[in-house]
Every structure is written in structure tokens, then in C-alpha cells.
Short mmCIF file of C-alpha atoms in Angstrom, two decimals:
data_model
loop_
_atom_site.label_atom_id
_atom_site.label_comp_id
_atom_site.label_asym_id
_atom_site.label_seq_id
_atom_site.Cartn_x
_atom_site.Cartn_y
_atom_site.Cartn_z
CA UNK A 1 0.00 0.00 0.00
CA UNK A 2 1.35 3.40 -0.94
CA UNK A 3 1.86 5.95 1.73
CA UNK A 4 -1.18 8.17 2.32
CA UNK A 5 -3.60 5.79 0.55
CA UNK A 6 -6.91 5.17 2.27
CA UNK A 7 -7.77 1.45 2.48
CA UNK A 8 -11.23 0.48 1.24
CA UNK A 9 -12.85 -2.48 3.01
CA UNK A 10 -13.51 -5.45 0.76
CA UNK A 11 -17.10 -5.59 1.99
CA UNK A 12 -17.71 -2.04 0.67
CA UNK A 13 -16.20 -3.01 -2.68
CA UNK A 14 -18.44 -6.07 -2.88
CA UNK A 15 -21.50 -3.97 -2.03
CA UNK A 16 -20.52 -1.42 -4.71
CA UNK A 17 -20.12 -4.21 -7.28
CA UNK A 18 -23.48 -5.67 -6.27
CA UNK A 19 -25.14 -2.26 -6.69
CA UNK A 20 -23.60 -1.82 -10.14
CA UNK A 21 -24.70 -5.30 -11.19
CA UNK A 22 -28.17 -4.60 -9.82
CA UNK A 23 -28.43 -1.32 -11.72
CA UNK A 24 -27.15 -2.97 -14.89
CA UNK A 25 -29.72 -5.76 -14.54
CA UNK A 26 -32.44 -3.19 -13.91
CA UNK A 27 -31.47 -1.23 -17.01
CA UNK A 28 -31.37 -4.45 -19.01
CA UNK A 29 -34.88 -5.39 -17.90
CA UNK A 30 -36.06 -1.87 -18.74
CA UNK A 31 -34.57 -2.11 -22.24
CA UNK A 32 -36.13 -5.56 -22.74
CA UNK A 33 -39.52 -4.27 -21.60
CA UNK A 34 -39.26 -1.30 -23.96
CA UNK A 35 -38.36 -3.58 -26.88
CA UNK A 36 -41.24 -5.89 -26.01
CA UNK A 37 -43.63 -2.93 -25.90
CA UNK A 38 -42.42 -1.59 -29.25
CA UNK A 39 -42.84 -5.03 -30.82
CA UNK A 40 -46.54 -5.14 -29.89
CA UNK A 41 -49.17 -4.22 -32.52
CA UNK A 42 -50.46 -0.67 -32.47
CA UNK A 43 -53.87 -1.49 -30.97
CA UNK A 44 -52.32 -3.51 -28.12
CA UNK A 45 -49.93 -0.67 -27.31
CA UNK A 46 -52.91 1.67 -27.28
CA UNK A 47 -54.79 -0.76 -25.05
CA UNK A 48 -51.96 -0.79 -22.49
CA UNK A 49 -51.24 2.94 -22.52
CA UNK A 50 -54.85 3.99 -23.01
CA UNK A 51 -56.05 1.63 -20.29
CA UNK A 52 -53.50 3.03 -17.85
CA UNK A 53 -54.35 6.62 -18.76
CA UNK A 54 -58.10 5.87 -18.53
CA UNK A 55 -57.65 4.24 -15.13
CA UNK A 56 -55.66 7.19 -13.80
CA UNK A 57 -58.11 9.67 -15.28
CA UNK A 58 -61.09 7.76 -13.92
CA UNK A 59 -59.49 7.67 -10.46
CA UNK A 60 -58.72 11.39 -10.49
CA UNK A 61 -62.15 12.37 -11.81
CA UNK A 62 -63.93 9.95 -9.48
CA UNK A 63 -62.04 11.22 -6.45
CA UNK A 64 -62.74 14.82 -7.45
CA UNK A 65 -66.45 14.24 -8.10
CA UNK A 66 -66.86 12.22 -4.91
CA UNK A 67 -65.10 14.93 -2.93
CA UNK A 68 -67.32 17.61 -4.45
CA UNK A 69 -70.44 15.57 -3.76
CA UNK A 70 -69.38 14.91 -0.18
CA UNK A 71 -68.50 18.54 0.44
CA UNK A 72 -71.76 19.73 -1.06
CA UNK A 73 -73.94 17.26 0.80
CA UNK A 74 -72.15 17.81 4.10
CA UNK A 75 -72.31 21.59 3.78
CA UNK A 76 -75.99 21.57 2.85
CA UNK A 77 -76.76 19.24 5.73
CA UNK A 78 -74.67 21.39 8.08
CA UNK A 79 -76.41 24.60 6.98
CA UNK A 80 -79.81 23.02 7.52
CA UNK A 81 -78.82 21.71 10.94
CA UNK A 82 -77.15 25.03 11.87
CA UNK A 83 -80.22 27.06 10.94
CA UNK A 84 -82.40 24.63 12.82
CA UNK A 85 -80.17 24.61 15.91
CA UNK A 86 -79.53 28.35 15.89
CA UNK A 87 -83.28 28.95 16.22
CA UNK A 88 -83.09 27.13 19.57
CA UNK A 89 -79.60 27.84 20.90
CA UNK A 90 -79.04 31.47 19.94
CA UNK A 91 -81.94 32.92 21.99
CA UNK A 92 -80.91 30.84 25.00
CA UNK A 93 -77.23 31.84 24.76
CA UNK A 94 -77.51 35.63 24.89
CA UNK A 95 -76.22 35.63 28.49
CA UNK A 96 -72.77 35.04 27.01
CA UNK A 97 -72.78 38.52 25.49
CA UNK A 98 -72.06 39.95 28.94
CA UNK A 99 -70.82 36.99 30.95
CA UNK A 100 -68.46 34.04 30.55
CA UNK A 101 -71.06 31.52 31.76
CA UNK A 102 -74.71 30.80 31.25
CA UNK A 103 -77.22 31.31 33.97
CA UNK A 104 -78.76 28.19 35.57
CA UNK A 105 -82.10 29.08 33.98
CA UNK A 106 -80.53 29.21 30.49
CA UNK A 107 -78.77 25.90 31.09
CA UNK A 108 -82.04 24.32 32.20
CA UNK A 109 -83.90 25.56 29.13
CA UNK A 110 -81.09 24.30 26.84
CA UNK A 111 -81.21 20.88 28.51
CA UNK A 112 -84.96 20.76 28.06
CA UNK A 113 -84.75 21.63 24.37
CA UNK A 114 -81.90 19.28 23.58
CA UNK A 115 -83.38 16.26 25.37
CA UNK A 116 -86.73 16.33 23.58
CA UNK A 117 -87.42 14.64 20.26
CA UNK A 118 -86.81 15.19 17.40
CA UNK A 119 -83.71 17.22 18.45
CA UNK A 120 -82.49 14.49 20.78
CA UNK A 121 -82.74 11.90 17.96
CA UNK A 122 -80.53 13.88 15.56
CA UNK A 123 -78.29 16.03 17.76
CA UNK A 124 -76.29 13.70 20.01
CA UNK A 125 -73.93 16.19 21.61
CA UNK A 126 -73.65 19.98 22.00
CA UNK A 127 -70.90 22.27 23.25
CA UNK A 128 -70.96 26.05 23.46
CA UNK A 129 -67.53 27.68 23.42
CA UNK A 130 -66.48 31.02 24.75
CA UNK A 131 -63.32 32.74 23.56
CA UNK A 132 -60.04 31.24 24.72
CA UNK A 133 -61.26 27.65 24.47
CA UNK A 134 -63.59 27.75 27.52
CA UNK A 135 -66.66 25.49 27.41
CA UNK A 136 -69.69 27.46 28.61
CA UNK A 137 -72.17 24.62 28.02
CA UNK A 138 -72.00 20.88 27.26
CA UNK A 139 -74.20 17.81 27.57
CA UNK A 140 -71.49 16.45 29.81
CA UNK A 141 -71.71 18.75 32.86
CA UNK A 142 -68.13 17.86 33.84
CA UNK A 143 -66.84 19.76 30.79
CA UNK A 144 -68.53 23.05 31.69
CA UNK A 145 -65.94 25.62 32.69
CA UNK A 146 -62.96 23.63 31.41
CA UNK A 147 -60.46 25.20 29.04
CA UNK A 148 -59.02 23.39 26.00
CA UNK A 149 -56.59 24.42 23.29
CA UNK A 150 -58.72 25.85 20.46
CA UNK A 151 -58.65 23.75 17.30
CA UNK A 152 -58.24 25.23 13.81
CA UNK A 153 -61.94 24.72 13.09
CA UNK A 154 -62.93 26.47 16.30
CA UNK A 155 -60.62 29.39 15.51
CA UNK A 156 -62.13 29.74 12.03
CA UNK A 157 -65.63 29.57 13.47
CA UNK A 158 -64.78 32.51 15.77
CA UNK A 159 -63.93 34.38 12.55
CA UNK A 160 -67.48 33.82 11.28
CA UNK A 161 -67.14 30.63 9.18
CA UNK A 162 -69.68 27.82 9.27
CA UNK A 163 -67.69 24.57 9.29
CA UNK A 164 -68.85 20.98 8.99
CA UNK A 165 -67.21 17.60 8.50
CA UNK A 166 -66.89 14.05 9.72
CA UNK A 167 -64.81 14.30 12.88
CA UNK A 168 -62.11 11.82 13.81
CA UNK A 169 -62.94 12.49 17.50
CA UNK A 170 -59.29 12.55 18.50
CA UNK A 171 -59.45 15.76 20.59
CA UNK A 172 -59.34 15.69 24.38
CA UNK A 173 -62.85 17.07 24.75
CA UNK A 174 -64.35 14.45 22.40
CA UNK A 175 -64.18 11.48 24.77
CA UNK A 176 -67.94 11.41 25.27
CA UNK A 177 -68.63 11.51 21.54
CA UNK A 178 -66.20 8.64 20.93
CA UNK A 179 -68.22 6.53 23.33
CA UNK A 180 -71.38 6.90 21.22
CA UNK A 181 -70.01 4.51 18.58
CA UNK A 182 -71.85 6.04 15.60
CA UNK A 183 -70.64 8.25 12.73
CA UNK A 184 -70.99 11.90 13.66
CA UNK A 185 -71.19 15.07 11.60
CA UNK A 186 -69.40 17.84 13.49
CA UNK A 187 -70.73 21.37 12.92
CA UNK A 188 -69.25 24.65 14.18
CA UNK A 189 -71.82 27.45 14.10
CA UNK A 190 -71.04 31.02 15.29
CA UNK A 191 -73.64 32.47 17.71
CA UNK A 192 -74.33 36.17 17.19
CA UNK A 193 -75.61 38.75 19.65
CA UNK A 194 -79.20 39.65 18.85
CA UNK A 195 -78.51 43.26 19.72
CA UNK A 196 -75.12 43.98 18.14
CA UNK A 197 -74.64 41.08 15.71
CA UNK A 198 -71.20 40.30 17.13
CA UNK A 199 -70.06 36.73 17.65
CA UNK A 200 -70.50 35.98 21.35
CA UNK A 201 -69.92 32.20 21.25
CA UNK A 202 -69.50 29.18 18.99
CA UNK A 203 -71.86 26.24 19.11
CA UNK A 204 -70.31 22.86 18.36
CA UNK A 205 -72.83 20.09 17.90
CA UNK A 206 -72.61 16.54 16.62
CA UNK A 207 -75.33 15.23 14.35
CA UNK A 208 -76.05 11.54 13.91
CA UNK A 209 -74.62 10.94 10.40
CA UNK A 210 -75.59 7.30 9.96
CA UNK A 211 -78.19 8.04 7.30
CA UNK A 212 -76.01 10.78 5.78
CA UNK A 213 -73.09 8.38 5.49
CA UNK A 214 -75.28 5.83 3.73
CA UNK A 215 -76.47 8.51 1.31
CA UNK A 216 -72.89 9.58 0.64
CA UNK A 217 -71.83 5.97 0.06
CA UNK A 218 -74.65 5.54 -2.48
CA UNK A 219 -73.72 8.84 -4.13
CA UNK A 220 -70.06 7.81 -4.33
CA UNK A 221 -70.96 4.42 -5.73
CA UNK A 222 -73.26 5.99 -8.31
CA UNK A 223 -70.71 8.60 -9.38
CA UNK A 224 -67.93 6.02 -9.62
CA UNK A 225 -70.19 3.72 -11.64
CA UNK A 226 -71.14 6.51 -14.05
CA UNK A 227 -67.52 7.63 -14.43
CA UNK A 228 -66.37 4.05 -14.93
CA UNK A 229 -69.06 3.40 -17.57
CA UNK A 230 -68.23 6.62 -19.42
CA UNK A 231 -64.49 5.93 -19.23
CA UNK A 232 -64.90 2.35 -20.41
CA UNK A 233 -67.25 3.40 -23.22
CA UNK A 234 -64.78 6.09 -24.31
CA UNK A 235 -61.85 3.69 -24.07
CA UNK A 236 -63.54 0.93 -26.06
CA UNK A 237 -64.75 3.42 -28.68
CA UNK A 238 -61.21 4.75 -29.12
CA UNK A 239 -59.81 1.22 -29.01
CA UNK A 240 -62.18 0.21 -31.78
CA UNK A 241 -61.11 3.18 -33.88
CA UNK A 242 -57.41 2.44 -33.27
CA UNK A 243 -57.92 -1.26 -33.98
CA UNK A 244 -59.71 -0.48 -37.24
CA UNK A 245 -56.96 1.98 -38.11
CA UNK A 246 -54.35 -0.64 -37.24
CA UNK A 247 -56.01 -3.16 -39.53
CA UNK A 248 -56.16 -0.60 -42.31
CA UNK A 249 -52.50 0.29 -41.79
CA UNK A 250 -51.50 -3.38 -41.74
CA UNK A 251 -53.46 -4.04 -44.93
CA UNK A 252 -51.88 -1.04 -46.60
CA UNK A 253 -48.47 -2.05 -45.30
CA UNK A 254 -48.92 -5.58 -46.63
CA UNK A 255 -50.03 -4.22 -49.99
CA UNK A 256 -47.14 -1.75 -49.97
CA UNK A 257 -44.67 -4.51 -49.15
CA UNK A 258 -46.08 -6.59 -52.00
CA UNK A 259 -45.74 -3.67 -54.36
CA UNK A 260 -42.26 -2.92 -53.02
CA UNK A 261 -41.26 -6.52 -53.67
CA UNK A 262 -42.68 -6.28 -57.18
CA UNK A 263 -40.96 -2.94 -57.68
CA UNK A 264 -37.73 -4.38 -56.31
CA UNK A 265 -37.98 -7.28 -58.76
CA UNK A 266 -38.65 -4.89 -61.62
CA UNK A 267 -35.83 -2.62 -60.45
CA UNK A 268 -33.46 -5.57 -60.21
CA UNK A 269 -34.50 -6.68 -63.68
CA UNK A 270 -33.93 -3.14 -64.96
CA UNK A 271 -30.51 -3.06 -63.31
CA UNK A 272 -29.60 -6.39 -64.88
CA UNK A 273 -30.88 -5.23 -68.25
CA UNK A 274 -29.00 -1.94 -67.93
CA UNK A 275 -25.83 -3.80 -67.00
CA UNK A 276 -26.28 -6.16 -69.93
CA UNK A 277 -26.92 -3.24 -72.29
CA UNK A 278 -23.93 -1.35 -70.89
CA UNK A 279 -21.78 -4.47 -71.14
CA UNK A 280 -22.95 -4.97 -74.72
CA UNK A 281 -22.22 -1.32 -75.48
CA UNK A 282 -18.77 -1.64 -73.95
CA UNK A 283 -18.10 -4.78 -76.00
CA UNK A 284 -19.39 -3.00 -79.09
CA UNK A 285 -17.10 -0.04 -78.39
CA UNK A 286 -14.15 -2.40 -77.96
CA UNK A 287 -14.98 -4.31 -81.13
CA UNK A 288 -15.57 -1.04 -82.98
CA UNK A 289 -12.13 0.20 -81.96
CA UNK A 290 -10.63 -3.06 -83.09
CA UNK A 291 -12.46 -2.68 -86.39
CA UNK A 292 -11.24 0.90 -86.75
CA UNK A 293 -7.71 -0.30 -86.01
CA UNK A 294 -7.99 -2.88 -88.78
CA UNK A 295 -9.46 -0.27 -91.16
CA UNK A 296 -6.64 2.14 -90.28
CA UNK A 297 -4.07 -0.59 -90.81
CA UNK A 298 -5.66 -1.50 -94.15
CA UNK A 299 -5.64 2.15 -95.21
CA UNK A 300 -2.00 2.47 -94.19
CA UNK A 301 -0.89 -0.77 -95.80
CA UNK A 302 -3.19 -0.67 -98.83
CA UNK A 303 -4.26 2.63 -100.45
CA UNK A 304 -1.50 4.60 -98.72
CA UNK A 305 1.19 2.27 -100.14
CA UNK A 306 -0.42 2.34 -103.57
CA UNK A 307 -0.55 6.13 -103.56
CA UNK A 308 3.08 6.28 -102.39
CA UNK A 309 4.12 4.00 -105.24
CA UNK A 310 2.11 6.07 -107.76
CA UNK A 311 3.70 9.25 -106.37
CA UNK A 312 7.16 7.76 -106.75
CA UNK A 313 6.56 6.61 -110.36
CA UNK A 314 5.03 9.92 -111.43
CA UNK A 315 7.94 11.74 -109.77
CA UNK A 316 10.34 9.65 -111.85
CA UNK A 317 8.29 10.27 -114.99
CA UNK A 318 8.24 14.00 -114.22
CA UNK A 319 12.04 14.10 -114.19
CA UNK A 320 12.18 12.73 -117.77
CA UNK A 321 12.24 15.11 -120.68
CA UNK A 322 9.12 13.66 -122.21
CA UNK A 323 7.09 13.87 -119.00
CA UNK A 324 3.68 15.61 -119.05
CA UNK A 325 3.45 19.24 -117.99
CA UNK A 326 0.70 18.50 -115.45
CA UNK A 327 2.86 16.00 -113.57
CA UNK A 328 3.59 18.57 -110.86
CA UNK A 329 -0.12 19.05 -110.18
CA UNK A 330 -0.70 15.30 -110.09
CA UNK A 331 2.15 14.87 -107.62
CA UNK A 332 0.66 17.61 -105.36
CA UNK A 333 -2.77 15.96 -105.40
CA UNK A 334 -1.29 12.56 -104.65
CA UNK A 335 0.73 14.03 -101.76
CA UNK A 336 -2.33 15.63 -100.21
CA UNK A 337 -4.34 12.43 -100.59
CA UNK A 338 -1.52 10.43 -99.05
CA UNK A 339 -1.27 12.82 -96.08
CA UNK A 340 -5.02 12.64 -95.54
CA UNK A 341 -5.06 8.85 -95.65
CA UNK A 342 -2.10 8.60 -93.23
CA UNK A 343 -3.71 11.15 -90.88
CA UNK A 344 -7.00 9.23 -91.03
CA UNK A 345 -5.20 5.95 -90.39
CA UNK A 346 -3.34 7.41 -87.39
CA UNK A 347 -6.66 8.69 -85.95
CA UNK A 348 -8.25 5.26 -86.30
CA UNK A 349 -5.41 3.30 -84.79
CA UNK A 350 -5.28 3.68 -81.01
CA UNK A 351 -2.14 3.09 -78.96
CA UNK A 352 -2.06 0.10 -76.62
CA UNK A 353 -4.39 1.32 -73.84
CA UNK A 354 -5.29 -1.88 -72.01
CA UNK A 355 -3.91 -1.89 -68.45
CA UNK A 356 -3.11 1.81 -68.60
CA UNK A 357 -4.14 4.48 -66.10
CA UNK A 358 -6.39 7.50 -66.53
CA UNK A 359 -3.45 9.94 -66.53
CA UNK A 360 -1.48 7.88 -69.04
CA UNK A 361 -4.46 7.66 -71.39
CA UNK A 362 -5.11 11.41 -71.27
CA UNK A 363 -1.40 12.21 -71.78
CA UNK A 364 -1.17 9.87 -74.77
CA UNK A 365 -4.18 11.51 -76.44
CA UNK A 366 -2.79 15.00 -75.77
CA UNK A 367 0.71 14.05 -77.01
CA UNK A 368 -0.70 12.49 -80.19
CA UNK A 369 -2.71 15.67 -80.85
CA UNK A 370 0.32 17.89 -80.23
CA UNK A 371 2.47 15.80 -82.59
CA UNK A 372 -0.17 15.80 -85.33
CA UNK A 373 -1.10 19.52 -85.12
CA UNK A 374 2.18 20.96 -83.86
CA UNK A 375 0.24 22.80 -81.09
CA UNK A 376 0.57 22.97 -77.30
CA UNK A 377 -1.88 21.34 -74.86
CA UNK A 378 -1.89 22.26 -71.14
CA UNK A 379 -2.56 19.31 -68.82
CA UNK A 380 -3.93 19.78 -65.29
CA UNK A 381 -4.96 16.80 -63.16
CA UNK A 382 -4.43 14.98 -59.88
CA UNK A 383 -1.93 12.58 -61.36
CA UNK A 384 -1.32 10.75 -58.08
CA UNK A 385 -4.93 9.54 -57.89
CA UNK A 386 -5.28 9.05 -61.64
CA UNK A 387 -2.06 7.04 -61.84
CA UNK A 388 -3.48 4.46 -59.43
CA UNK A 389 -6.81 4.02 -61.21
CA UNK A 390 -6.73 1.53 -64.05
CA UNK A 391 -10.22 1.23 -65.54
CA UNK A 392 -11.32 -1.42 -67.98
CA UNK A 393 -10.51 -1.06 -71.65
CA UNK A 394 -13.94 0.32 -72.70
CA UNK A 395 -13.54 3.22 -70.25
CA UNK A 396 -9.98 3.93 -71.39
CA UNK A 397 -11.10 3.98 -75.03
CA UNK A 398 -13.93 6.37 -74.13
CA UNK A 399 -11.52 8.68 -72.26
CA UNK A 400 -9.02 8.64 -75.14
CA UNK A 401 -11.65 9.32 -77.78
CA UNK A 402 -13.19 12.11 -75.70
CA UNK A 403 -9.86 13.92 -75.31
CA UNK A 404 -8.95 13.22 -78.95
CA UNK A 405 -12.24 14.56 -80.35
CA UNK A 406 -12.33 17.51 -77.92
CA UNK A 407 -8.80 18.62 -78.87
CA UNK A 408 -9.51 18.05 -82.56
CA UNK A 409 -12.56 20.36 -82.29
CA UNK A 410 -10.48 22.91 -80.34
CA UNK A 411 -7.85 22.86 -83.15
CA UNK A 412 -10.34 22.74 -86.00
CA UNK A 413 -12.98 25.24 -84.74
CA UNK A 414 -11.25 27.10 -81.89
CA UNK A 415 -7.96 27.91 -83.59
CA UNK A 416 -6.02 25.82 -81.02
CA UNK A 417 -6.16 28.79 -78.64
CA UNK A 418 -5.40 27.91 -74.99
CA UNK A 419 -6.08 24.20 -75.44
CA UNK A 420 -6.38 22.65 -72.00
CA UNK A 421 -7.30 19.24 -70.54
CA UNK A 422 -8.15 19.01 -66.83
CA UNK A 423 -9.27 15.97 -64.85
CA UNK A 424 -10.18 15.09 -61.27
CA UNK A 425 -11.00 11.85 -59.49
CA UNK A 426 -13.13 11.89 -56.34
CA UNK A 427 -13.84 8.40 -55.10
CA UNK A 428 -15.01 6.53 -58.18
CA UNK A 429 -16.14 9.65 -60.07
CA UNK A 430 -13.91 10.81 -62.93
CA UNK A 431 -14.42 14.26 -64.47
CA UNK A 432 -12.47 15.29 -67.59
CA UNK A 433 -12.77 18.74 -69.15
CA UNK A 434 -11.40 19.86 -72.56
CA UNK A 435 -11.52 23.62 -73.11
CA UNK A 436 -10.27 26.30 -75.48
CA UNK A 437 -10.44 30.09 -75.79
CA UNK A 438 -11.72 30.09 -79.36
CA UNK A 439 -14.75 31.89 -80.80
CA UNK A 440 -17.23 29.47 -79.24
CA UNK A 441 -20.65 28.57 -80.62
CA UNK A 442 -24.31 28.24 -79.70
CA UNK A 443 -24.90 24.66 -78.37
CA UNK A 444 -28.65 24.86 -79.12
CA UNK A 445 -28.00 25.81 -82.72
CA UNK A 446 -25.33 23.13 -83.00
CA UNK A 447 -27.76 20.51 -81.65
CA UNK A 448 -30.02 21.14 -84.66
CA UNK A 449 -27.13 20.94 -87.18
CA UNK A 450 -25.89 17.88 -89.01
CA UNK A 451 -22.55 17.73 -87.14
CA UNK A 452 -22.01 14.34 -85.56
CA UNK A 453 -18.86 14.98 -83.47
CA UNK A 454 -20.53 16.07 -80.22
CA UNK A 455 -23.44 13.67 -80.74
CA UNK A 456 -20.98 10.84 -81.16
CA UNK A 457 -19.18 11.77 -77.94
CA UNK A 458 -22.46 11.93 -76.04
CA UNK A 459 -23.59 8.52 -77.31
CA UNK A 460 -20.16 7.01 -76.63
CA UNK A 461 -20.26 8.24 -73.02
CA UNK A 462 -23.84 7.13 -72.48
CA UNK A 463 -22.95 3.66 -73.70
CA UNK A 464 -20.57 3.22 -70.72
CA UNK A 465 -22.86 4.95 -68.20
CA UNK A 466 -21.31 8.43 -68.36
CA UNK A 467 -22.62 11.96 -68.89
CA UNK A 468 -21.61 14.70 -71.30
CA UNK A 469 -21.96 18.48 -70.88
CA UNK A 470 -21.23 21.35 -73.28
CA UNK A 471 -20.63 24.91 -72.05
CA UNK A 472 -20.08 27.42 -74.83
CA UNK A 473 -21.34 30.68 -76.24
CA UNK A 474 -20.23 32.91 -79.12
CA UNK A 475 -17.19 34.91 -78.05
CA UNK A 476 -16.20 33.04 -74.86
CA UNK A 477 -14.67 29.73 -75.91
CA UNK A 478 -15.86 26.16 -75.43
CA UNK A 479 -15.73 23.72 -72.56
CA UNK A 480 -16.85 20.09 -72.88
CA UNK A 481 -16.98 17.86 -69.79
CA UNK A 482 -17.40 14.15 -69.28
CA UNK A 483 -18.49 12.45 -66.03
CA UNK A 484 -17.78 8.76 -65.65
CA UNK A 485 -18.01 6.27 -62.76
CA UNK A 486 -14.88 4.12 -62.57
CA UNK A 487 -16.05 1.80 -59.80
CA UNK A 488 -17.06 -1.01 -62.16
CA UNK A 489 -13.95 -2.79 -63.25
CA UNK A 490 -11.45 -0.18 -61.95
CA UNK A 491 -8.37 -1.51 -60.19
#
């Protein structure tokens, strides 16, 4: 143990581990319960949540209504009893306006009134309080003159409030009432002076509440039954709506899944067809290039050789004294035809592109154009990325032909002004742009013309899944851009 370290008892460590395991298990059960709840159908989830909410709402509303009914019934009963009792007690209690006790004559008259039916049947106990908690009159003579700590209800009654409620009979002065063994309604009624209207005493009397309690029980039962019926009817009505909605949703979901499966099958078929078409187009492009290579080779080895031989023989004939005068013109025409055939053959015959990279293919096309036209081409590309990407042959042919045709148009129509080739690779997306600063043209007008160069580029790109854009206007040069995905077949 290091110096200054505080040792931790092993028992505390075990308890801490147990708490952590307990919390982890609790969280696990909570997650499982939540997953189970989410897996239930919609109407069952509504039944659980709605049933709980309905039960809580029914309990709250039932308790509130029952409380309001009880308060209303008790207050009405207390007011009736207070008015009835005040007509007897108030006239006999006026001695208290000037004295702390009642005269013997007043006590005798109160006893006579309170012991005769029907008062004696309903009012089981009476106390008359003076200020300070002194009992001026009570059925139990032993309580007269005693002082008790005023209760909250008694204090409020001295302020003029009429209070009533079912008493728990837990006060010191309520021993006699507890012995009666029946439910009692306790009423505090202020007694006013007939002359001045001031409160001179407070009458506390206990009414037999057996019948009242039965009425309240029936009222509670009735209110709870009504609230329960309304809540259940509302719940089942909503449950029916949710269940019907759930069935509709499930039917629509099933139909949607069926349609999605059908759509997925159609989409998969379309993808396969598109791939087959694209593969066929790529094979066609490859075969077409091979055919062009053969045609170029035939032109170079056939007509070009024949024209060269004819040029040589006419040149020899021209040097003779008996040669025709128009031999010079014939030699010029043959030379131009030979140059055209050789240029056409070179354009048809592609260099060996298979296995090459994007950067190498673009550089070869630009170098071939520079050598043929004796012009300069600026190259701008992320060579590091392009050097690592080695697409399939159909893509390389498309890239080469795009750069070749774009630079040829820049030389032929743009005066070879600021010829530039730029390319970028982001992920599998290749973008190549060929631009010039020539006179430009109107792409809409060109689309309606008979020129096939740009149309051919667009169709070539579309055959391998690419896109082709033209940005040009009279007076601001031309920019053509190709977009091609290299993911398929790229190394």
C-alpha cells in the first residue's frame, strides 16, 4: 500500500459491485420491456397505454367528483342543521354577550330543548364555546368551565365561518362523543348577539350521520359507476377506432410490401438489363475500336502504299524530258491524298491502352494531338490519384476518344487557342474537361445541325454509363466535360 492511501474495506467493494450489477440488470430489464412494448401491434400498445391513462383519469375524476359531492352534501346538511339549531340555541345563549357563563335558567332551558325529540334523535352532543377555548355549556356537565386548546376549526368559526365535516374524534374534549359509537357530523356554528350582531360564542354540535353516510356511500358508488361506464365506453370506442386503423395500416403495409417486392424485382430486372446493355455497349465499343484499327491498318498498308508507289513513279516520270506538264499538279494531289489517308489511319489506330491508367491515357491523347497539329496542350490533373486508377478497356477507349475529339474540335474550330485538358477523381467519379479560348458557338444551334462529333461523344459516353456536358457561347470559348463512374472494373 502506498503511503497516504486510504484502504477500502472489501465488503464495501463487494457492495458497490453488487449495486452496479443490480443497476445494470435493472437497465437491461427496462430495455427488454421497452423492446417488447415496441414489438406489440399498435392497438395492443394503445390498449396498455390507453387503459392506464383511462384508469388514472377515472381515479382522479372519481375522487374529485366524490369529494365535491361529499363537500356539497355535508355543507348543505350542516347549513340546515345550523339554521335549525340556531333557532333554539341562539336565543338561549344571549347571556354570554355579557358573561363568561350561562345562567342556571338558560342551562335548564337548553337541557330541556336538547333532550326532547326530534332534536335528541338527531343532535347527540352539543358544546358552546367562549373565547379562549372555555366550554360554557355541554351535555357532559363535567366539561362546563374547562379550558381546551382551540382547534383550527374552532378558531375559524370565531372568525365567522360555518364549518362541517366528519370528525375523527381525536381531541381531548371528544371522549364522550367517541363513546357513542356512531358516525358523527361535526358542525361549528357562530352564535351572534341579537342586539349587536357580534359573535358571542360558537356552538359545536354533533349530528347523527348514519343516514347521511349511507347517502354519501350511495352517491359515491353511483358517481364512480357513471364515471367508470363513461371511461370504459370512451376507451372501447377509441380502441375500436385504433384497432380499425391498425387493420387498415397493416393491410396497406402488406399491400405496400407486396408492391415494393414487385418494384424491387422490376428494379433488379432493370438493373440487370441496364448492366447487360452497358456491357454490350462496352463490348461494341471495344470491337468497334478493333475494327477501326484494322481499317486504319488496311488504309495504311493498302491505299497509302499504292498512292506512295504512284507518287514515286510519277515523280520519276516528271524528271524525264518527255514527261507531261501537269505531272507537278498530279504529284501535289497525290501528296495531299496520301497525307489525308495517313492522318485518317493514325486517328483510327489507337495506342495500346489496355492496363493503362487514366493519366497515361489522357497524356497519350494529348501528345498524339500535339504531334499531329504541332500545337501545345496544357494538362492539369491529380496525377497521383489518376495514376493508381486503371479502368477497364472500354472506359480507357472512351476517355481517349473524348480527349482526342475535344482537342480536334479545339484545333479545327477554336484555332487551337489555350487548349487545356483538366481531370479530377473523387472516389469513383472521374471528371475530364477539354476547353479552349476560341470563338465558341451556340450549343442549341449546333444541336439542330448535321454535325455528328458532339453527338458521337455523347452517345459514346452514355454507352458506358457516363454523362456529357457542353458549355459554350459565341465569343467566350468552349468547354466540354465528361463524367464517368470508374467503380465497375477499376483496379
